[in-house]
Short mmCIF file of C-alpha atoms in Angstrom, two decimals:
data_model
loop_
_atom_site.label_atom_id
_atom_site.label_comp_id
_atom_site.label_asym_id
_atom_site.label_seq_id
_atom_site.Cartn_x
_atom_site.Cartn_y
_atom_site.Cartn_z
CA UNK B 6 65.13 113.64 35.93
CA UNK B 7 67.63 110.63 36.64
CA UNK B 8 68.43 109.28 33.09
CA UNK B 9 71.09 106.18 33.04
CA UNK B 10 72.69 105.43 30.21
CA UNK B 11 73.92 101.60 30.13
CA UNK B 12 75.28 99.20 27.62
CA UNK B 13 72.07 97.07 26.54
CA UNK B 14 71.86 93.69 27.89
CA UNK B 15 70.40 92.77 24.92
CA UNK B 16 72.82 92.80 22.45
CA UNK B 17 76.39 93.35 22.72
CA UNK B 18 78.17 96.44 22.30
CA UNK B 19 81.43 98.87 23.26
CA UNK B 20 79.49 101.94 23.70
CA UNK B 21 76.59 102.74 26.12
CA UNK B 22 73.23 102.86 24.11
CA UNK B 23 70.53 101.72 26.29
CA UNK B 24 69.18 104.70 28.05
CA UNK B 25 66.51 104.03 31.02
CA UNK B 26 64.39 106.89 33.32
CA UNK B 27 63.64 105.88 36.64
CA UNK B 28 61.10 108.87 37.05
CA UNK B 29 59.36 107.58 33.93
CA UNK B 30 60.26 104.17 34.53
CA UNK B 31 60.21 103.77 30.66
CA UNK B 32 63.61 102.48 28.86
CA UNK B 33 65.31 102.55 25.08
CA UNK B 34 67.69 101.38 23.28
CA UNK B 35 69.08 103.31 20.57
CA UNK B 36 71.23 100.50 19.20
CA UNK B 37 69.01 98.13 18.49
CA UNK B 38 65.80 99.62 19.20
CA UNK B 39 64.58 97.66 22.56
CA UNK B 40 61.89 99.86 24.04
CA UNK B 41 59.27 99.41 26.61
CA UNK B 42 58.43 99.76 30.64
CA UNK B 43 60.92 98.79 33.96
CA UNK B 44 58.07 96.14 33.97
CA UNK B 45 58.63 94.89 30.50
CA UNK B 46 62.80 95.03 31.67
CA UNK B 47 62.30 92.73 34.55
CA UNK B 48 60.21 90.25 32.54
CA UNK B 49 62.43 90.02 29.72
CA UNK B 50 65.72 89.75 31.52
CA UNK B 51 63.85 87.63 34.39
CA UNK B 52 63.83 89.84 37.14
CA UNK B 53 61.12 89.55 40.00
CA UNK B 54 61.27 92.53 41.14
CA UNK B 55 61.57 96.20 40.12
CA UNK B 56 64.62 96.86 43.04
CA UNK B 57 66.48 93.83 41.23
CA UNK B 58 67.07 95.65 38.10
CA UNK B 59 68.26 99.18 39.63
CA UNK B 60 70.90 96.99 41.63
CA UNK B 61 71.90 94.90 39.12
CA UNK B 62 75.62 96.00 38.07
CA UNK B 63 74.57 96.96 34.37
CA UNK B 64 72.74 99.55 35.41
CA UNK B 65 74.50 101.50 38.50
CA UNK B 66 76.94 104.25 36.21
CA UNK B 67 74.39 107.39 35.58
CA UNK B 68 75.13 109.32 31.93
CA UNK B 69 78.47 110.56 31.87
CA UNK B 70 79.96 108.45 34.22
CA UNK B 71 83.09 105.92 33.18
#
């Protein structure tokens, strides 16, 4: 299973939080709670297209990474 975990672009914050699958293509933020579908993702932050927010720079460091 390929978990990220990302800061959330929804609020702002020092430590990563927002934790996304891309096999379930589900996402959740445990700092404030944001939850929902890689479709709900790209609507809220804007996004056309599913590829659009795996490249965006947010969300390229996988769990553990610095």
């Amino acid at each position: 299973m390929s978990l990220r975990k990302v800061c959330c672009p929804f609020h702002e914050e020092k430590t990563p939080s927002f934790c996304f699958s891309e096999n379930q293509e589900k996402y959740y933020c445990f700092g404030c709670g944001a939850e929902g579908t890689m479709f709900d993702l790209c609507m809220k932050l804007g996004l056309e297209k599913y590829d659009e927010v795996r490249t965006q720079s947010v969300f390229i460091k996988k769990e553990g990474e610095s």
